[in-house]
CSV table of C-alpha atoms in Angstrom, one decimal:
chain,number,residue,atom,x,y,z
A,98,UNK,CA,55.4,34.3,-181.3
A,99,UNK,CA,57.8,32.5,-179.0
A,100,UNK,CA,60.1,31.5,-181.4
A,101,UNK,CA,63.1,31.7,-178.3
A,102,UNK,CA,61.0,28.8,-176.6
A,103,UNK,CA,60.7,26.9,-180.3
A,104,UNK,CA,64.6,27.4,-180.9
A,105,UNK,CA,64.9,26.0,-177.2
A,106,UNK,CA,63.0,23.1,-178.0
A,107,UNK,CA,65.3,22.7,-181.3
A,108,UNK,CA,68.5,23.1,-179.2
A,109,UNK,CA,67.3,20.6,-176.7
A,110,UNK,CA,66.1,18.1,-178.5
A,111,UNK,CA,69.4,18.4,-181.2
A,112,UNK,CA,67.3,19.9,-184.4
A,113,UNK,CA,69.1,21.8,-186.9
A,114,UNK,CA,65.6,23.4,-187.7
A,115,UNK,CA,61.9,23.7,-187.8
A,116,UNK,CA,59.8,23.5,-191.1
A,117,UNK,CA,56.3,24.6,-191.3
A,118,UNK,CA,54.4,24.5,-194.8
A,119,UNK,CA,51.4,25.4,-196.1
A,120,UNK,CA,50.4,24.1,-200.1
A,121,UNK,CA,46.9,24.7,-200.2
A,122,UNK,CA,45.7,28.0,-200.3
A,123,UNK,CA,41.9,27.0,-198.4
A,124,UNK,CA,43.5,25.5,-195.5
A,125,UNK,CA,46.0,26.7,-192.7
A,126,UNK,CA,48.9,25.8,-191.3
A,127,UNK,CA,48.3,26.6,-187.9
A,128,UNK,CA,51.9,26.3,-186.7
A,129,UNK,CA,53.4,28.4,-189.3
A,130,UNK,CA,50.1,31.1,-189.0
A,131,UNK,CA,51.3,31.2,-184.9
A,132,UNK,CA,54.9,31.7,-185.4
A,133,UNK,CA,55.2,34.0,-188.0
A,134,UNK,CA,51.3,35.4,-188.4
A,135,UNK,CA,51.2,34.2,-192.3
A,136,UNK,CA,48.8,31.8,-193.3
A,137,UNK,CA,49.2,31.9,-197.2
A,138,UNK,CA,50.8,29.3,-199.4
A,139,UNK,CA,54.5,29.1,-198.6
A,140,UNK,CA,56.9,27.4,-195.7
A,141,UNK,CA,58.4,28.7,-192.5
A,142,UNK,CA,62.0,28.0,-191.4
A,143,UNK,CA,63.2,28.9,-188.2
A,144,UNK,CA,66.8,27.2,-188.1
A,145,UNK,CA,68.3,26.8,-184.6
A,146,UNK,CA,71.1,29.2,-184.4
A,147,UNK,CA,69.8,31.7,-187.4
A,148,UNK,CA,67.2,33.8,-187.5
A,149,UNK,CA,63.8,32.2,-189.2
A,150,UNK,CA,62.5,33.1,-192.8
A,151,UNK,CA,59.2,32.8,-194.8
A,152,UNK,CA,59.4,31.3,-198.4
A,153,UNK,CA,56.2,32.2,-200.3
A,154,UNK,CA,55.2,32.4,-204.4
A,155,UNK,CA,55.3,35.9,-206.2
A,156,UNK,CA,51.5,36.0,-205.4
A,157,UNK,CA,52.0,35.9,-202.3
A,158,UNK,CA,54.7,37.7,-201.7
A,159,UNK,CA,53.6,40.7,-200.5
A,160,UNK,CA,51.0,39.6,-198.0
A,161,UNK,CA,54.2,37.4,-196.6
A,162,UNK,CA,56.3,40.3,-195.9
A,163,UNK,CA,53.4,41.9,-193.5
A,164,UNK,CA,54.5,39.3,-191.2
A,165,UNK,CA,57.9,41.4,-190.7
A,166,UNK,CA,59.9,38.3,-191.2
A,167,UNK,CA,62.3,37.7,-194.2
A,168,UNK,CA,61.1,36.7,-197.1
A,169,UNK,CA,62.2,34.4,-199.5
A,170,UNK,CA,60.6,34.1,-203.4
A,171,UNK,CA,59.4,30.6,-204.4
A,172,UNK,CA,61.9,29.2,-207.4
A,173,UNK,CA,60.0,27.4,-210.4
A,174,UNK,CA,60.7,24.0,-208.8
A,175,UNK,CA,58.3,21.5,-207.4
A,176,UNK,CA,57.1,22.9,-204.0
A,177,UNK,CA,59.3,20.7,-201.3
A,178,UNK,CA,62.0,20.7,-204.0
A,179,UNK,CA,62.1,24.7,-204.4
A,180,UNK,CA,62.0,24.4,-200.4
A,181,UNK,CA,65.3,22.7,-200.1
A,182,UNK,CA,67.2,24.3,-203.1
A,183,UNK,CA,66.7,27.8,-200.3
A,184,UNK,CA,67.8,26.1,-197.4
A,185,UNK,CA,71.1,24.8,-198.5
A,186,UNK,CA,71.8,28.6,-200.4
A,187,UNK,CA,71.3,29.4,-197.0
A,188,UNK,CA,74.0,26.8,-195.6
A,189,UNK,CA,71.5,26.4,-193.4
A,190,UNK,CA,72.4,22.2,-191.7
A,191,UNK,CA,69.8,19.5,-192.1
A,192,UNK,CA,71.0,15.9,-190.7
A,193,UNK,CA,67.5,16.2,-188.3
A,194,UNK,CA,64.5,18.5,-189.1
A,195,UNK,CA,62.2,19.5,-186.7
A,196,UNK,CA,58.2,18.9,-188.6
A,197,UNK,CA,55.0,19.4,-187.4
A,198,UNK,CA,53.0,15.6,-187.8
A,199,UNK,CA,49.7,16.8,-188.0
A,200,UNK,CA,50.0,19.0,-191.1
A,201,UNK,CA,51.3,15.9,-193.0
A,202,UNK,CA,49.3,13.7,-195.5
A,203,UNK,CA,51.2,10.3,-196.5
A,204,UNK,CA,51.6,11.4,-199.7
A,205,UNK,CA,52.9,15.1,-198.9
A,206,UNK,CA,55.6,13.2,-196.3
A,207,UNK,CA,56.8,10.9,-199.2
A,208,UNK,CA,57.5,14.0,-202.0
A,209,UNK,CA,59.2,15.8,-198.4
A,210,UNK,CA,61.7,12.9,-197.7
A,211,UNK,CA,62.8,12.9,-201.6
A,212,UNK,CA,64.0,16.3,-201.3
A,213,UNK,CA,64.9,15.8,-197.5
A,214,UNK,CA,66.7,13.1,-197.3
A,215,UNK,CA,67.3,12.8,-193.9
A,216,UNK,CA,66.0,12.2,-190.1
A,217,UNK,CA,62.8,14.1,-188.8
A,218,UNK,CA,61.1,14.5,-185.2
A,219,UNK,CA,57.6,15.5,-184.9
A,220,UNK,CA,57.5,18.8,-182.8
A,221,UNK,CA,53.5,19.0,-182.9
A,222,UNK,CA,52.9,18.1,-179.3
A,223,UNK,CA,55.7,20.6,-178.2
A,224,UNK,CA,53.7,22.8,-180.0
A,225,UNK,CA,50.8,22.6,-179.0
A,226,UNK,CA,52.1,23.0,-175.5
A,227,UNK,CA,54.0,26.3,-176.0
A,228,UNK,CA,50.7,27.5,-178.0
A,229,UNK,CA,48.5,26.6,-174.7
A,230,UNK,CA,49.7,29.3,-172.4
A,231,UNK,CA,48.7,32.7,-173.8
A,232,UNK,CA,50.7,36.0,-174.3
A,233,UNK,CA,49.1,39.5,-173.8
A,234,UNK,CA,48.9,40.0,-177.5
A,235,UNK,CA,46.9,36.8,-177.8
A,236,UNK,CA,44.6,37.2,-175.1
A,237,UNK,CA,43.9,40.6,-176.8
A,238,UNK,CA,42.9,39.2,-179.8
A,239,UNK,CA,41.1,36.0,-178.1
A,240,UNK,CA,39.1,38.9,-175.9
A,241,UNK,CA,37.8,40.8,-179.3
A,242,UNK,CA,36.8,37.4,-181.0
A,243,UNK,CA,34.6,36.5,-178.2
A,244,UNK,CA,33.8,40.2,-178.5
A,245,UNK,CA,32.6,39.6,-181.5
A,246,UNK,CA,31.5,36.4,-181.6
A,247,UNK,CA,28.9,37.7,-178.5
A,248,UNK,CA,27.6,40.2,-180.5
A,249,UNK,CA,26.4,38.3,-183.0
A,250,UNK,CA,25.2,35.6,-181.7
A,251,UNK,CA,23.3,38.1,-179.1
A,252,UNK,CA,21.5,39.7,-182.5
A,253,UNK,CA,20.5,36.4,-183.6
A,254,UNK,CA,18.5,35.3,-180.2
A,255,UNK,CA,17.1,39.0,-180.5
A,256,UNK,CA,15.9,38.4,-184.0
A,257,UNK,CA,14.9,35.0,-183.6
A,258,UNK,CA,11.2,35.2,-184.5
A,259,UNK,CA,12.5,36.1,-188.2
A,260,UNK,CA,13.6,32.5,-188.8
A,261,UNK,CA,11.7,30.3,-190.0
A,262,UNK,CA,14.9,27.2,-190.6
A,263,UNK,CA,18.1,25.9,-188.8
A,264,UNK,CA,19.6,26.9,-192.0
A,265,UNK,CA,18.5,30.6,-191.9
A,266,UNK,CA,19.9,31.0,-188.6
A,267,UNK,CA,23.3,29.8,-189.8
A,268,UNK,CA,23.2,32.3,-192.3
A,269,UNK,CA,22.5,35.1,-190.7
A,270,UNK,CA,25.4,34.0,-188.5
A,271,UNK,CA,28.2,33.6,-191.3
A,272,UNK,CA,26.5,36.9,-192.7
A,273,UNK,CA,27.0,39.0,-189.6
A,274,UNK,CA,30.6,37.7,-189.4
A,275,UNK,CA,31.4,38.0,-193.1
A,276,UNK,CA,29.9,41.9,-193.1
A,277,UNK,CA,32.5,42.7,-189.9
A,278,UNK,CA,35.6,41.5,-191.9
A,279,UNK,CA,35.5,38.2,-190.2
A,280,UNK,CA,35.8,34.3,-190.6
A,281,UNK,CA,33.6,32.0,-189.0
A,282,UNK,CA,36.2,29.6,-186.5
A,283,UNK,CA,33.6,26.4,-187.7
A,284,UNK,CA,30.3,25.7,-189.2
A,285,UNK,CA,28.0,26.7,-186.9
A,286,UNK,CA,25.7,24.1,-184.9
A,287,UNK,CA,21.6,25.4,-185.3
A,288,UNK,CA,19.9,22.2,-183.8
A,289,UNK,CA,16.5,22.8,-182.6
A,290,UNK,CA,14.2,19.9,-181.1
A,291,UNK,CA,15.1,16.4,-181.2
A,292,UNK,CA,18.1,17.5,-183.5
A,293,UNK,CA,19.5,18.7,-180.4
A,294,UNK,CA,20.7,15.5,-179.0
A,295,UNK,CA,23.5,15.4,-181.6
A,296,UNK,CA,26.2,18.4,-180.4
A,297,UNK,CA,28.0,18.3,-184.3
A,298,UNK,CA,24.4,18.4,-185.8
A,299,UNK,CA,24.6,20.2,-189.2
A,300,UNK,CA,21.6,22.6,-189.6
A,301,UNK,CA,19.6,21.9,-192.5
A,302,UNK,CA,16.9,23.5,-194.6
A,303,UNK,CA,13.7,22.5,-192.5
A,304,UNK,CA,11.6,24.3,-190.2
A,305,UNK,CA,12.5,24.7,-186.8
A,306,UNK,CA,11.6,22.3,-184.7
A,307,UNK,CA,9.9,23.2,-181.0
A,308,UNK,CA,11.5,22.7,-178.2
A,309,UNK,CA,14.9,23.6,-177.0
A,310,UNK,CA,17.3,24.7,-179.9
A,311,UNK,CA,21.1,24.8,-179.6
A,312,UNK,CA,23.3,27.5,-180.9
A,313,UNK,CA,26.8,27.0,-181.2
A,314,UNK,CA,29.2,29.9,-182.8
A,315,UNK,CA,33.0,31.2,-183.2
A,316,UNK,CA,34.6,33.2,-185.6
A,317,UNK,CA,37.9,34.4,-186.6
A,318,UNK,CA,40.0,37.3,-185.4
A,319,UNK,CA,43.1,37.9,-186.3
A,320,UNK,CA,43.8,34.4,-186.4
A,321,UNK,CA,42.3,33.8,-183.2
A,322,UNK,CA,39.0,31.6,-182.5
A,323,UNK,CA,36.2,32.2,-180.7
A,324,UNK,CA,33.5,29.1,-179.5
A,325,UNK,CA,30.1,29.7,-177.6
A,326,UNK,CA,27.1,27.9,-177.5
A,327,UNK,CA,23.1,28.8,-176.0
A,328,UNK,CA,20.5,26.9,-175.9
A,329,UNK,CA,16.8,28.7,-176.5
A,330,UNK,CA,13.6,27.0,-176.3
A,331,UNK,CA,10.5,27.7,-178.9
A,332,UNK,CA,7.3,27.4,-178.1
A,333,UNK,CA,5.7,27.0,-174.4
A,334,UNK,CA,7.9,25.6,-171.9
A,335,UNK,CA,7.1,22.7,-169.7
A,336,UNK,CA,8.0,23.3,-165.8
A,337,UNK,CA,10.2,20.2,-165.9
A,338,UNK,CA,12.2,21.5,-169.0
A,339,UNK,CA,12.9,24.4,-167.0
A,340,UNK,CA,14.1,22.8,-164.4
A,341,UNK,CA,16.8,20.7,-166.4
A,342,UNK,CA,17.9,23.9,-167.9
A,343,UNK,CA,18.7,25.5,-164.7
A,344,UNK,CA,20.3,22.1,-163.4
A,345,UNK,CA,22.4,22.5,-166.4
A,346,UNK,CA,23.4,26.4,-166.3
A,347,UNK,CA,24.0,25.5,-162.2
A,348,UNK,CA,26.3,22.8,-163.1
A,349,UNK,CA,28.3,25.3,-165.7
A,350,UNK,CA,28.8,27.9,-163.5
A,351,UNK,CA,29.8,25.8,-160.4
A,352,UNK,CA,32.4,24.2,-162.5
A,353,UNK,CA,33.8,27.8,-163.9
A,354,UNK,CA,33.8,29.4,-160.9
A,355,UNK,CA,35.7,26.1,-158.8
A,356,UNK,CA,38.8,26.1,-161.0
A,357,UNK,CA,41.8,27.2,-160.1
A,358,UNK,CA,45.3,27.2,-161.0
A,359,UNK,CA,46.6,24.1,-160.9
A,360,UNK,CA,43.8,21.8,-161.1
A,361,UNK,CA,43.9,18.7,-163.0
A,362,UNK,CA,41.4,19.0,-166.0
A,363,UNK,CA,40.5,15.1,-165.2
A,364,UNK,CA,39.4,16.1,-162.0
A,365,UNK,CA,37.5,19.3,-163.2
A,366,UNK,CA,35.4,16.8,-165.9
A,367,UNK,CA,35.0,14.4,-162.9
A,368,UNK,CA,33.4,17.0,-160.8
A,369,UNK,CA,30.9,18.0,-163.4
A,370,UNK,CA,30.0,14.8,-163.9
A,371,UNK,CA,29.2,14.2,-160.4
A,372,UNK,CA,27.0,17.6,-159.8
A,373,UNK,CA,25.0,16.4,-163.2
A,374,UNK,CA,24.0,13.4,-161.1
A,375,UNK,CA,21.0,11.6,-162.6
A,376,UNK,CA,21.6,13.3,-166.0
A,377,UNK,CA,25.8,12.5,-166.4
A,378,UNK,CA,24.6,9.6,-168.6
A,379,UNK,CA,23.4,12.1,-171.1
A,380,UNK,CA,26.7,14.0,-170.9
A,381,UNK,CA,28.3,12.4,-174.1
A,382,UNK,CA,31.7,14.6,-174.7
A,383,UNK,CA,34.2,16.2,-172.4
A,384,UNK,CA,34.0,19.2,-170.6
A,385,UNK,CA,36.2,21.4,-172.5
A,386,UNK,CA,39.0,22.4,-175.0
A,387,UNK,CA,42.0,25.0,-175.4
A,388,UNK,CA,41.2,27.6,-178.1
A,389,UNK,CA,43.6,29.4,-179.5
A,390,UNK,CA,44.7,29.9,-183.6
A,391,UNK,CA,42.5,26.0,-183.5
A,392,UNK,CA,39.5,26.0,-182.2
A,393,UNK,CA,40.6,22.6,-180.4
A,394,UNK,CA,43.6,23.2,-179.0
A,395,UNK,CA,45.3,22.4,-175.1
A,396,UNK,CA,44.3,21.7,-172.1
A,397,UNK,CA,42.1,18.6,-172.8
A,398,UNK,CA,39.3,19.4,-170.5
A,399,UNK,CA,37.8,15.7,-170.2
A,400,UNK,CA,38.1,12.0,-168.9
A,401,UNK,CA,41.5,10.7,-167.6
A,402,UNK,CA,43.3,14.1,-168.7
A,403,UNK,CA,46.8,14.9,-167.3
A,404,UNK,CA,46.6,18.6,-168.5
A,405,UNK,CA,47.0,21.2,-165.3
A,406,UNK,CA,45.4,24.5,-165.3
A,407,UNK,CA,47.9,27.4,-165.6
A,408,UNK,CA,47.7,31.1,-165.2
A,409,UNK,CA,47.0,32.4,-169.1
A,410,UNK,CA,45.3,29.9,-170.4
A,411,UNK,CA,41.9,30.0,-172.5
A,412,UNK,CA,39.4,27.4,-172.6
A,413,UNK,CA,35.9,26.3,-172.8
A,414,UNK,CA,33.6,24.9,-170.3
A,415,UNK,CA,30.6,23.6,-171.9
A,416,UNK,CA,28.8,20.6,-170.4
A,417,UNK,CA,25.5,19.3,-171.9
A,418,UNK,CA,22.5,17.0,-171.7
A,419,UNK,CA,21.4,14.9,-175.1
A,420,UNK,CA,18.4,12.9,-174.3
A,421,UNK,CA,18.6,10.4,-177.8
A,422,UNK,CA,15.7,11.5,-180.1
A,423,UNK,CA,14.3,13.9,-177.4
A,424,UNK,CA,16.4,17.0,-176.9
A,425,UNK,CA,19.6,18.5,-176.4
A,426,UNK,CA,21.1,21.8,-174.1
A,427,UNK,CA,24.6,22.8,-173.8
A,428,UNK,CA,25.5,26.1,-172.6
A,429,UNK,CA,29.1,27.1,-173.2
A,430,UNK,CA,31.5,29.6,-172.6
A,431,UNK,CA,35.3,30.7,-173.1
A,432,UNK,CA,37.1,31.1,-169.9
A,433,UNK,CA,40.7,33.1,-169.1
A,434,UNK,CA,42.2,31.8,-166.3
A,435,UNK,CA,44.1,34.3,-164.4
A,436,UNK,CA,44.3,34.1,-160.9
A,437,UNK,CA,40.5,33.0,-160.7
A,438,UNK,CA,38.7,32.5,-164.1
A,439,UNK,CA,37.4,35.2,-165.9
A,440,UNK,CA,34.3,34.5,-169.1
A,441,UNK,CA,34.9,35.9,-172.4
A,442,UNK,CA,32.0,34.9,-173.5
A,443,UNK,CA,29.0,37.9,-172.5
A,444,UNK,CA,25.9,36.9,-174.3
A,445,UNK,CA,23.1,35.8,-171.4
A,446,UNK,CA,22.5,32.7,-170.2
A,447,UNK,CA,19.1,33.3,-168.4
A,448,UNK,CA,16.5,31.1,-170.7
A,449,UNK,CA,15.0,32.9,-173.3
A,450,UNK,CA,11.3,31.7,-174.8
A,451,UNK,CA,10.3,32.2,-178.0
């Protein structure tokens, strides 16, 4: 995936390579999982002139060499150290390696520099820039996650008189996802009532609470996240409830259907702000995000961003109103931008009562 504009970046900025590493088996390297579709334990090379390579263990082997890449086996060395011993059979040059900064802990960087004993440059903004415009294959996948992702939350709002706690909900969501093959893309958010007013509330074992109840799902497809949120309401709603939910779903879809290409995502939060009028003091995060192989990716959808809208990217527009102790709504969606913006994101937004 892009590898020519990586190598570009490499040639440009005088790198002799770019190493990507993974040494837990629970997390992901995100970089490494986007370039080469592997996310096991191992470390991808993609040298400047030659073509890249995985190095993986024997137990991962064989999942490795799916990603149609070569493969090299791990030796019985210390990770970074069996790392290095492969470069140099491959006479591959290293007076400045290309790393991603945000995939290392301090103590991971100080075992790397004894076996790489020479200059680095962190790539991980580059990165994250190449990752932010979409290919066809990507917006494929990003297409089936919110696909999915739709789906299931849709059969949770249908079911919703089942539940009895946040925490039921949540299960029923990681169960739905987990039955279709899939990995949830985060925890997912079940905050109903005064819980609300907190957008990373963690559901918990209690009863849900009346009032409005936020929803907020992804999962996992091929790699590829998915993010939506709804907000429901339980029990009888009052008229002026009603009417800040509309305000809210007015404001939404005024700010998805005014962006175009080349808008600055500073100015796209500002505007939002300004339709939310009396209620922009209760908007307490930005706008929106990039999605892509993170669930937080580029553009930066918020205050004082310099990100530009371009054709082919995917991102979420998802402002909200937290009144501290009260309530909370947000109502969010995933957005393609093509020449006008298109929603991935298909479950209903009309208010639904239970």
């Amino acid at each position: 995936m892009k590898i020519n504009e990586l190598k570009g970046i490499l040639e440009k900025k005088k790198l002799d390579f770019a190493l990507f590493y993974n040494s837990d088996s629970i997390k992901i390297s995100p970089n490494m999982l986007y370039f080469s579709g592997y996310n096991g334990i191992g470390a991808l090379i993609i040298p400047r002139k030659q073509r890249p390579f995985l190095i993986a263990p024997k137990m991962e082997l064989q999942r490795a060499k799916q990603s149609g890449i070569n493969v090299y086996s791990m030796e019985k060395k210390r990770f970074f150290e069996s790392i290095s011993s492969i470069i140099k059979k491959n006479k591959i040059k290293s007076k400045k390696i290309a790393i991603d900064g945000n995939n290392f802990t301090l103590n991971q960087y100080k075992y790397f520099k004894k076996q790489f004993k020479t200059k680095t440059k962190d790539i991980s903004l580059d990165c994250l820039k190449l990752r932010q415009i979409k290919t066809n294959k990507e917006i494929q996948s990003i297409t089936k996650s919110c696909d999915y992702a739709s789906k299931i939350l849709q059969k949770a709002i249908n079911n919703f008189k089942d539940f009895k706690t946040e925490s039921e909900v949540a299960a029923f969501l990681e169960y739905e996802a987990k039955k279709l093959g899939l990995m949830i893309a985060f925890e997912p958010v079940v905050a109903s009532g005064s819980n609300g007013s907190m957008p990373h509330y963690e559901p918990k074992n209690i009863k849900l609470k009346k009032g409005f109840c936020v929803i907020d799902f992804g999962v996992k497809y091929n790699g590829y996240c998915s993010d939506i949120s709804r907000t429901i309401y339980l029990g009888s709603i009052s008229k002026k409830e009603n009417e800040i939910y509309n305000f809210l779903l007015n404001s939404q879809k005024d700010a998805i259907n005014n962006i175009k290409i080349n808008d600055n995502c500073g100015k796209i939060y500002e505007n939002c702000v300004k339709s939310l009028k009396n209620y922009s003091k209760y908007f307490i995060h930005g706008l929106g995000h990039g999605v892509g192989v993170e669930i937080h990716e580029l553009p930066n959808i918020s205050l004082n961003s310099k990100d530009k809208i371009t054709e082919n990217m995917v991102f979420t527009i998802e402002p909200g109103i937290y009144m501290p102790k009260r309530f909370g709504i947000r109502i969010e969606d995933m957005v393609l931008m093509k020449k006008r913006p298109y929603v991935l994101t298909k479950v209903t937004k009309d208010l639904l009562i239970v």
